CSV table of C-alpha atoms in Angstrom, one decimal:
chain,number,residue,atom,x,y,z
O,876,UNK,CA,66.0,58.6,35.6
O,877,UNK,CA,66.0,54.4,35.8
O,878,UNK,CA,68.9,55.1,38.3
O,879,UNK,CA,66.6,56.7,40.6
O,880,UNK,CA,64.1,53.8,40.5
O,881,UNK,CA,66.5,51.1,41.3
O,882,UNK,CA,67.9,53.1,44.4
O,883,UNK,CA,64.5,53.5,45.7
O,884,UNK,CA,63.3,50.1,45.1
O,885,UNK,CA,66.8,48.5,46.7
O,886,UNK,CA,66.0,50.8,49.9
O,887,UNK,CA,62.8,49.6,50.6
O,888,UNK,CA,63.4,45.9,49.5
O,889,UNK,CA,67.3,45.1,50.8
O,890,UNK,CA,66.9,47.8,54.2
O,891,UNK,CA,63.3,47.5,55.3
O,892,UNK,CA,62.4,49.5,58.3
O,893,UNK,CA,60.6,48.6,61.4
O,894,UNK,CA,57.2,48.7,60.6
O,895,UNK,CA,55.7,46.6,63.9
O,896,UNK,CA,52.9,48.1,65.6
O,897,UNK,CA,51.2,49.5,62.1
O,898,UNK,CA,48.1,47.6,61.7
O,899,UNK,CA,49.4,44.1,60.2
O,900,UNK,CA,47.2,44.2,56.5
O,901,UNK,CA,49.4,47.5,56.0
O,902,UNK,CA,52.5,46.1,56.5
O,903,UNK,CA,51.4,42.9,54.2
O,904,UNK,CA,50.1,45.6,51.4
O,905,UNK,CA,53.6,47.7,51.8
O,906,UNK,CA,55.0,44.6,51.2
O,907,UNK,CA,53.6,42.4,48.7
O,908,UNK,CA,53.4,45.9,46.6
O,909,UNK,CA,57.3,46.2,46.8
O,910,UNK,CA,57.5,42.3,45.9
O,911,UNK,CA,55.6,42.6,42.4
O,912,UNK,CA,57.3,45.5,40.8
O,913,UNK,CA,59.9,45.0,38.4
O,914,UNK,CA,63.3,45.5,39.1
O,915,UNK,CA,63.4,48.0,36.4
O,916,UNK,CA,60.5,50.7,34.8
O,917,UNK,CA,58.9,49.2,32.1
O,918,UNK,CA,55.6,50.1,30.2
O,919,UNK,CA,55.1,46.5,30.7
O,920,UNK,CA,54.2,46.3,34.0
O,921,UNK,CA,50.5,47.8,35.2
O,922,UNK,CA,51.5,50.6,37.7
O,923,UNK,CA,48.2,51.5,38.3
O,924,UNK,CA,47.0,49.3,41.3
O,925,UNK,CA,50.9,49.5,42.8
O,926,UNK,CA,50.1,53.5,42.8
O,927,UNK,CA,46.2,52.9,44.4
O,928,UNK,CA,48.2,51.2,47.3
O,929,UNK,CA,50.8,53.5,48.1
O,930,UNK,CA,47.8,56.2,47.7
O,931,UNK,CA,45.9,53.8,50.1
O,932,UNK,CA,49.0,53.4,52.5
O,933,UNK,CA,49.8,57.1,52.6
O,934,UNK,CA,46.0,57.9,53.6
O,935,UNK,CA,46.2,55.6,56.6
O,936,UNK,CA,49.3,56.5,58.1
O,937,UNK,CA,48.4,60.3,57.5
O,938,UNK,CA,45.0,59.6,59.9
O,939,UNK,CA,47.1,57.2,62.0
O,940,UNK,CA,49.5,60.0,63.0
O,941,UNK,CA,46.5,62.5,63.1
O,942,UNK,CA,45.4,60.9,65.8
O,943,UNK,CA,48.5,62.1,68.4
O,944,UNK,CA,50.9,65.4,69.6
O,945,UNK,CA,53.4,65.6,67.4
O,946,UNK,CA,55.8,64.4,69.3
O,947,UNK,CA,54.2,61.2,70.3
O,948,UNK,CA,53.5,59.9,67.3
O,949,UNK,CA,54.4,56.4,67.1
O,950,UNK,CA,57.8,55.6,65.2
O,951,UNK,CA,56.0,52.8,63.1
O,952,UNK,CA,53.9,55.4,61.7
O,953,UNK,CA,56.3,57.7,60.6
O,954,UNK,CA,58.2,54.9,59.3
O,955,UNK,CA,55.1,53.3,57.3
O,956,UNK,CA,54.4,57.0,55.7
O,957,UNK,CA,57.7,57.4,54.8
O,958,UNK,CA,57.9,54.0,53.1
O,959,UNK,CA,54.4,54.7,51.3
O,960,UNK,CA,55.9,57.9,50.1
O,961,UNK,CA,58.9,56.1,48.6
O,962,UNK,CA,56.6,53.1,46.8
O,963,UNK,CA,54.5,55.9,45.3
O,964,UNK,CA,57.4,57.5,44.5
O,965,UNK,CA,58.6,54.1,42.7
O,966,UNK,CA,55.3,53.9,40.4
O,967,UNK,CA,55.1,57.7,39.3
O,968,UNK,CA,58.8,57.1,37.8
O,969,UNK,CA,58.0,53.4,36.8
O,970,UNK,CA,54.9,54.4,35.0
O,971,UNK,CA,57.4,56.9,32.7
O,972,UNK,CA,59.7,54.4,31.8
O,973,UNK,CA,62.3,56.7,31.4
O,974,UNK,CA,60.3,59.0,29.6
O,975,UNK,CA,60.5,61.7,32.6
O,976,UNK,CA,57.8,64.7,31.9
O,977,UNK,CA,58.0,67.7,34.0
O,978,UNK,CA,55.3,67.2,35.8
O,979,UNK,CA,55.8,64.1,37.1
O,980,UNK,CA,59.5,65.1,38.2
O,981,UNK,CA,57.6,67.6,40.4
O,982,UNK,CA,54.9,65.3,41.5
O,983,UNK,CA,58.1,63.0,42.9
O,984,UNK,CA,59.3,65.3,44.3
O,985,UNK,CA,56.3,66.5,46.1
O,986,UNK,CA,55.6,63.3,47.9
O,987,UNK,CA,59.3,62.6,49.0
O,988,UNK,CA,59.7,66.1,49.9
O,989,UNK,CA,56.4,66.0,52.0
O,990,UNK,CA,56.5,62.2,53.6
O,991,UNK,CA,60.4,63.5,54.9
O,992,UNK,CA,59.0,67.0,56.1
O,993,UNK,CA,56.1,64.9,58.2
O,994,UNK,CA,58.1,61.7,59.4
O,995,UNK,CA,61.5,63.0,59.6
O,996,UNK,CA,62.5,60.2,57.5
O,997,UNK,CA,62.9,57.3,59.9
O,998,UNK,CA,65.2,54.1,59.0
O,999,UNK,CA,68.2,53.4,57.1
O,1000,UNK,CA,69.3,55.2,54.5
O,1001,UNK,CA,65.9,56.6,54.1
O,1002,UNK,CA,66.7,60.8,54.6
O,1003,UNK,CA,69.9,60.0,52.3
O,1004,UNK,CA,68.2,58.1,49.1
O,1005,UNK,CA,65.5,60.5,49.4
O,1006,UNK,CA,67.7,63.7,49.2
O,1007,UNK,CA,69.0,62.7,46.5
O,1008,UNK,CA,66.5,61.2,44.6
O,1009,UNK,CA,65.1,64.4,44.8
O,1010,UNK,CA,68.6,66.7,44.0
O,1011,UNK,CA,68.7,64.5,40.8
O,1012,UNK,CA,64.8,65.5,39.5
O,1013,UNK,CA,65.1,69.3,40.7
O,1014,UNK,CA,68.7,69.5,39.0
O,1015,UNK,CA,67.1,68.0,36.0
O,1016,UNK,CA,64.1,70.3,35.7
O,1017,UNK,CA,66.6,72.8,35.7
O,1018,UNK,CA,68.4,71.9,32.5
O,1019,UNK,CA,64.7,71.4,31.1
O,1020,UNK,CA,63.4,74.8,31.8
O,1021,UNK,CA,64.1,78.5,31.3
O,1022,UNK,CA,64.1,80.7,33.7
O,1023,UNK,CA,62.5,83.8,32.4
O,1024,UNK,CA,63.0,85.7,35.8
O,1025,UNK,CA,66.8,85.5,35.7
O,1026,UNK,CA,67.2,89.4,35.8
O,1027,UNK,CA,65.7,89.8,38.7
O,1028,UNK,CA,67.5,90.7,42.2
O,1029,UNK,CA,65.8,90.5,45.7
O,1030,UNK,CA,67.7,93.7,46.3
O,1031,UNK,CA,65.4,95.5,44.2
O,1032,UNK,CA,62.3,94.8,46.7
O,1033,UNK,CA,63.6,97.2,49.2
O,1034,UNK,CA,60.7,99.1,51.0
O,1035,UNK,CA,60.0,102.8,51.0
O,1036,UNK,CA,62.5,104.8,53.7
O,1037,UNK,CA,60.1,104.2,56.5
O,1038,UNK,CA,61.9,102.0,59.1
O,1039,UNK,CA,61.1,103.1,62.6
O,1040,UNK,CA,63.6,105.8,64.0
O,1041,UNK,CA,65.7,104.2,66.2
O,1042,UNK,CA,65.8,106.2,69.7
O,1043,UNK,CA,69.6,106.6,70.9
O,1044,UNK,CA,68.5,105.6,74.6
O,1045,UNK,CA,67.3,102.4,73.4
O,1046,UNK,CA,69.6,101.5,70.4
O,1047,UNK,CA,71.4,98.2,70.5
O,1048,UNK,CA,75.1,98.4,70.9
O,1049,UNK,CA,76.5,98.3,67.4
O,1050,UNK,CA,80.3,96.9,67.9
O,1051,UNK,CA,82.9,99.3,66.3
O,1052,UNK,CA,84.8,96.0,64.5
O,1053,UNK,CA,84.0,92.2,64.0
O,1054,UNK,CA,84.9,90.6,67.5
O,1055,UNK,CA,87.4,87.7,67.4
O,1056,UNK,CA,86.4,84.7,69.3
O,1057,UNK,CA,87.8,85.6,72.5
O,1058,UNK,CA,86.4,88.9,72.7
O,1059,UNK,CA,82.8,87.7,71.4
O,1060,UNK,CA,83.1,84.8,74.7
O,1061,UNK,CA,84.0,87.8,77.0
O,1062,UNK,CA,81.0,90.1,75.8
O,1063,UNK,CA,78.8,87.6,76.4
O,1064,UNK,CA,80.3,85.9,79.7
O,1065,UNK,CA,80.2,89.2,81.8
O,1066,UNK,CA,77.3,91.8,80.1
O,1067,UNK,CA,74.2,89.5,78.9
O,1068,UNK,CA,72.8,92.0,76.7
O,1069,UNK,CA,72.3,92.1,73.0
O,1070,UNK,CA,74.8,93.1,70.7
O,1071,UNK,CA,75.2,94.0,66.7
O,1072,UNK,CA,78.1,92.7,65.1
O,1073,UNK,CA,78.7,95.0,62.0
O,1074,UNK,CA,79.4,93.6,58.1
O,1075,UNK,CA,82.4,91.6,57.9
O,1076,UNK,CA,81.4,88.6,59.5
O,1077,UNK,CA,79.7,86.9,56.6
O,1078,UNK,CA,81.3,88.6,54.3
O,1079,UNK,CA,82.5,85.1,53.1
O,1080,UNK,CA,78.8,83.5,52.8
O,1081,UNK,CA,77.9,82.8,49.1
O,1082,UNK,CA,74.7,83.2,50.3
O,1083,UNK,CA,75.1,87.2,50.5
O,1084,UNK,CA,75.1,87.3,46.6
O,1085,UNK,CA,73.7,83.7,45.4
O,1086,UNK,CA,70.1,84.6,47.3
O,1087,UNK,CA,69.9,88.0,45.8
O,1088,UNK,CA,69.4,86.0,42.9
O,1089,UNK,CA,65.4,85.0,42.1
O,1090,UNK,CA,66.9,82.5,39.3
O,1091,UNK,CA,69.5,81.0,41.5
O,1092,UNK,CA,67.0,80.3,44.6
O,1093,UNK,CA,64.6,78.8,41.8
O,1094,UNK,CA,67.3,76.3,40.3
O,1095,UNK,CA,68.3,75.1,43.4
O,1096,UNK,CA,65.0,74.8,45.3
O,1097,UNK,CA,62.0,76.3,42.9
O,1098,UNK,CA,60.2,72.6,43.1
O,1099,UNK,CA,61.0,72.0,46.8
O,1100,UNK,CA,57.8,71.3,49.6
O,1101,UNK,CA,58.9,74.1,52.3
O,1102,UNK,CA,56.0,74.8,55.4
O,1103,UNK,CA,54.6,78.4,54.8
O,1104,UNK,CA,52.7,80.0,57.6
O,1105,UNK,CA,50.1,82.4,56.2
O,1106,UNK,CA,48.4,84.9,58.3
O,1107,UNK,CA,49.8,88.0,60.2
O,1108,UNK,CA,51.1,86.2,63.4
O,1109,UNK,CA,51.2,82.7,64.7
O,1110,UNK,CA,49.3,84.7,67.3
O,1111,UNK,CA,46.2,85.3,65.1
O,1112,UNK,CA,43.4,83.2,65.4
O,1113,UNK,CA,43.3,83.1,61.3
O,1114,UNK,CA,47.2,81.8,61.3
O,1115,UNK,CA,48.2,78.7,59.6
O,1116,UNK,CA,50.6,76.7,58.2
O,1117,UNK,CA,50.6,74.8,54.7
O,1118,UNK,CA,53.5,73.0,52.5
O,1119,UNK,CA,53.8,74.3,49.1
O,1120,UNK,CA,56.6,74.9,46.2
O,1121,UNK,CA,59.2,76.8,46.9
O,1122,UNK,CA,58.6,78.5,44.0
O,1123,UNK,CA,55.1,79.2,44.2
O,1124,UNK,CA,55.9,80.8,47.7
O,1125,UNK,CA,58.7,83.2,45.9
O,1126,UNK,CA,56.2,84.1,43.0
O,1127,UNK,CA,53.1,84.8,44.9
O,1128,UNK,CA,54.1,85.9,47.9
O,1129,UNK,CA,57.8,87.9,47.2
O,1130,UNK,CA,57.5,88.8,43.8
O,1131,UNK,CA,54.0,90.0,43.5
O,1132,UNK,CA,52.1,92.9,44.6
O,1133,UNK,CA,48.5,91.4,44.8
O,1134,UNK,CA,46.9,91.9,48.3
O,1135,UNK,CA,47.2,88.9,50.4
O,1136,UNK,CA,47.8,88.3,54.1
O,1137,UNK,CA,51.5,87.7,54.7
O,1138,UNK,CA,53.4,84.8,54.2
O,1139,UNK,CA,56.2,83.5,56.1
O,1140,UNK,CA,59.0,80.7,55.6
O,1141,UNK,CA,59.6,80.8,59.5
O,1142,UNK,CA,61.4,78.6,61.7
O,1143,UNK,CA,62.7,75.7,59.5
O,1144,UNK,CA,65.6,73.9,59.1
O,1145,UNK,CA,65.6,74.1,54.9
O,1146,UNK,CA,69.3,73.5,55.5
O,1147,UNK,CA,69.0,70.1,56.6
O,1148,UNK,CA,66.4,69.8,53.8
O,1149,UNK,CA,68.1,71.1,50.7
O,1150,UNK,CA,72.0,71.1,51.8
O,1151,UNK,CA,72.9,73.1,48.5
O,1152,UNK,CA,71.6,76.3,50.1
O,1153,UNK,CA,73.7,75.1,53.8
O,1154,UNK,CA,76.7,75.0,51.1
O,1155,UNK,CA,76.3,79.0,50.4
O,1156,UNK,CA,76.5,79.1,54.4
O,1157,UNK,CA,79.1,78.6,57.5
O,1158,UNK,CA,78.3,78.4,60.9
O,1159,UNK,CA,79.8,81.5,62.7
O,1160,UNK,CA,82.7,80.1,65.0
O,1161,UNK,CA,81.1,82.0,67.7
O,1162,UNK,CA,78.3,79.6,67.6
O,1163,UNK,CA,81.1,77.1,69.3
O,1164,UNK,CA,81.7,79.0,72.1
O,1165,UNK,CA,80.0,76.4,74.2
O,1166,UNK,CA,78.6,78.8,76.9
O,1167,UNK,CA,78.2,77.2,80.5
O,1168,UNK,CA,74.9,76.1,81.3
O,1169,UNK,CA,72.8,79.0,83.6
O,1170,UNK,CA,69.6,79.7,85.9
O,1171,UNK,CA,67.9,81.2,82.0
O,1172,UNK,CA,70.2,78.5,80.2
O,1173,UNK,CA,69.9,75.4,81.8
O,1174,UNK,CA,69.8,72.9,78.7
O,1175,UNK,CA,72.6,73.8,76.4
O,1176,UNK,CA,71.2,72.2,72.5
O,1177,UNK,CA,73.6,68.7,71.4
O,1178,UNK,CA,74.4,70.7,68.4
O,1179,UNK,CA,74.0,74.3,66.7
O,1180,UNK,CA,70.3,74.5,65.7
O,1181,UNK,CA,69.8,76.2,62.6
O,1182,UNK,CA,66.5,77.7,60.8
O,1183,UNK,CA,65.8,79.3,57.6
O,1184,UNK,CA,63.1,82.7,57.9
O,1185,UNK,CA,62.3,83.8,54.5
O,1186,UNK,CA,59.3,86.3,53.7
O,1187,UNK,CA,58.2,89.7,52.3
O,1188,UNK,CA,58.3,93.3,53.7
O,1189,UNK,CA,56.0,93.1,56.8
O,1190,UNK,CA,56.5,89.8,58.2
O,1191,UNK,CA,56.1,89.3,62.0
O,1192,UNK,CA,57.7,87.1,64.6
O,1193,UNK,CA,55.5,88.4,67.8
O,1194,UNK,CA,57.2,89.3,71.2
O,1195,UNK,CA,58.3,86.0,72.6
O,1196,UNK,CA,62.0,84.5,74.0
O,1197,UNK,CA,63.0,81.4,73.0
O,1198,UNK,CA,65.9,79.0,75.5
O,1199,UNK,CA,69.4,79.0,73.6
O,1200,UNK,CA,72.2,81.9,73.0
O,1201,UNK,CA,71.0,83.3,69.4
O,1202,UNK,CA,73.3,85.1,66.7
O,1203,UNK,CA,70.7,86.0,64.1
O,1204,UNK,CA,72.5,86.6,61.0
O,1205,UNK,CA,70.9,89.1,57.5
O,1206,UNK,CA,72.1,87.8,54.5
O,1207,UNK,CA,69.0,89.4,52.7
O,1208,UNK,CA,67.2,92.5,53.7
O,1209,UNK,CA,66.5,94.3,57.1
O,1210,UNK,CA,64.3,93.7,59.8
O,1211,UNK,CA,63.1,95.7,63.1
O,1212,UNK,CA,63.6,94.5,66.5
O,1213,UNK,CA,62.4,95.3,70.0
O,1214,UNK,CA,64.4,93.7,72.7
O,1215,UNK,CA,63.7,93.3,76.5
O,1216,UNK,CA,65.1,91.3,79.3
O,1217,UNK,CA,63.9,88.4,81.3
O,1218,UNK,CA,63.7,90.7,84.0
O,1219,UNK,CA,61.0,92.7,82.3
O,1220,UNK,CA,58.0,89.7,81.7
O,1221,UNK,CA,56.6,90.9,84.6
O,1222,UNK,CA,55.3,93.9,82.1
O,1223,UNK,CA,54.7,91.6,79.2
O,1224,UNK,CA,52.0,89.4,80.2
O,1225,UNK,CA,53.0,86.2,78.3
O,1226,UNK,CA,50.1,83.5,77.3
O,1227,UNK,CA,49.1,81.1,79.9
O,1228,UNK,CA,49.9,77.2,79.3
O,1229,UNK,CA,52.1,76.0,76.2
O,1230,UNK,CA,52.3,79.7,74.5
O,1231,UNK,CA,53.9,81.1,77.8
O,1232,UNK,CA,57.1,81.9,76.0
O,1233,UNK,CA,55.2,84.3,73.7
O,1234,UNK,CA,53.8,87.8,74.8
O,1235,UNK,CA,50.1,88.9,74.6
O,1236,UNK,CA,51.5,92.5,73.7
O,1237,UNK,CA,51.2,94.1,69.9
O,1238,UNK,CA,54.8,95.4,70.5
O,1239,UNK,CA,54.0,98.1,68.3
O,1240,UNK,CA,50.6,99.1,69.1
O,1241,UNK,CA,49.5,98.0,72.5
O,1242,UNK,CA,46.4,98.2,73.8
O,1243,UNK,CA,46.9,100.4,77.0
O,1244,UNK,CA,43.9,100.2,78.4
O,1245,UNK,CA,44.3,96.0,78.7
O,1246,UNK,CA,47.7,95.5,79.2
O,1247,UNK,CA,48.5,98.8,81.7
O,1248,UNK,CA,51.9,97.9,82.6
O,1249,UNK,CA,53.6,97.4,79.6
O,1250,UNK,CA,54.4,100.9,79.5
O,1251,UNK,CA,57.0,99.9,82.3
O,1252,UNK,CA,59.0,97.9,80.4
O,1253,UNK,CA,62.4,98.8,79.9
O,1254,UNK,CA,63.6,97.5,75.6
O,1255,UNK,CA,66.5,98.3,73.2
O,1256,UNK,CA,65.7,98.3,69.7
O,1257,UNK,CA,67.7,98.1,66.7
O,1258,UNK,CA,67.4,97.8,62.8
O,1259,UNK,CA,69.7,95.1,61.5
O,1260,UNK,CA,70.9,95.5,58.2
O,1261,UNK,CA,72.0,92.9,55.1
O,1262,UNK,CA,75.5,91.5,56.4
O,1263,UNK,CA,75.0,91.8,59.7
O,1264,UNK,CA,74.9,89.3,62.7
O,1265,UNK,CA,72.7,90.2,66.1
O,1266,UNK,CA,73.6,88.5,69.2
O,1267,UNK,CA,70.5,87.5,71.4
O,1268,UNK,CA,71.3,85.7,75.1
O,1269,UNK,CA,68.9,83.2,76.0
O,1270,UNK,CA,65.1,84.0,77.6
O,1271,UNK,CA,65.5,87.4,76.4
O,1272,UNK,CA,62.0,88.7,74.3
O,1273,UNK,CA,62.4,89.7,71.3
O,1274,UNK,CA,59.4,91.2,68.7
O,1275,UNK,CA,61.0,90.8,64.9
O,1276,UNK,CA,59.0,92.7,61.4
O,1277,UNK,CA,60.8,92.6,58.3
O,1278,UNK,CA,61.4,96.2,56.9
O,1279,UNK,CA,61.8,94.3,53.2
O,1280,UNK,CA,62.2,91.2,51.5
O,1281,UNK,CA,64.2,89.2,54.0
O,1282,UNK,CA,66.3,86.1,54.5
O,1283,UNK,CA,67.2,85.7,57.8
O,1284,UNK,CA,69.4,82.6,59.5
O,1285,UNK,CA,69.2,82.1,62.9
O,1286,UNK,CA,71.8,79.5,64.8
O,1287,UNK,CA,71.3,78.5,68.4
O,1288,UNK,CA,73.6,77.3,70.6
């Protein structure tokens, strides 16, 4: 593992980050600690003090970041927490002196993943080197241990046959065949309504088979840190978000039958974080059709935005709308989805302020005394089956509930 040590040390010494704006004492502590590290891991060097310095810098950077709204955090403090995390990983590697243990490898992955998620990995080559180190350690861990869940298939975690009955009058149109690129563009341009693309459009995705396998997911991502939402839905007061190991999330909330609050790995760019999972999917060609801006779609994104949505039966995305065209792919499991056109907003009681894109309505159990107009709202609904795609136009309200263990991928464009 000395190669990872040398690469991380080279990163901090030869490609320094721009820390101007941080406390001068913190900058000096980081630089002096980096300079005193040996060129290769060795038990002849005492790493305990260096590790204490790294942890102190991480604490300082974290406290400084919490003083600001997330989008306003100064770049210098994001750089500081990133480099302090790299320094801590270096010290942990150095202490092992090429005798790496599973526990230490997991600690290093935790440190690097956490600072990459929090900081966005600013600075030259930070993301690349951090992800290469993490993936190398994850591969090493997979080789060291024997998975006892190799025979578990997520497809076996299906719900009872208690799916909602979809009324023909409200059903989302399901196309008779997979549309061509031209047919897709014509449809979203002329109809501006949701529709389902049937099975066949993503049959070539390795994810349809690989993501059913618990052992595969653990081997690729078991020790990665991911943000998980705990609670029924993000509008609840007791809702919270935690960083945890992917395998812990999988075993505790997907494979376990224990009575716990729902947990959801939701709207996370898992594929940027874990490129090997990105190799299991392909962005649908439809997402490159470059729709013209409009009143409901004034600011197209510069690139296709991909997010993962993974959780057990019962996870819910409350009724809300997004600013982009959306193709939602369903490689694992199935979901119930209710949709309302933008014209129905007057019946849906949006929250005020920063959550104005989210309704106060509990779609499946509406409080008709508090929200008397909700019954006037016209809607469409569907059950999105495994292997299908759902197209949603910009600003269409949508409510989503998992009917089984479910792994979805959204593509905003």
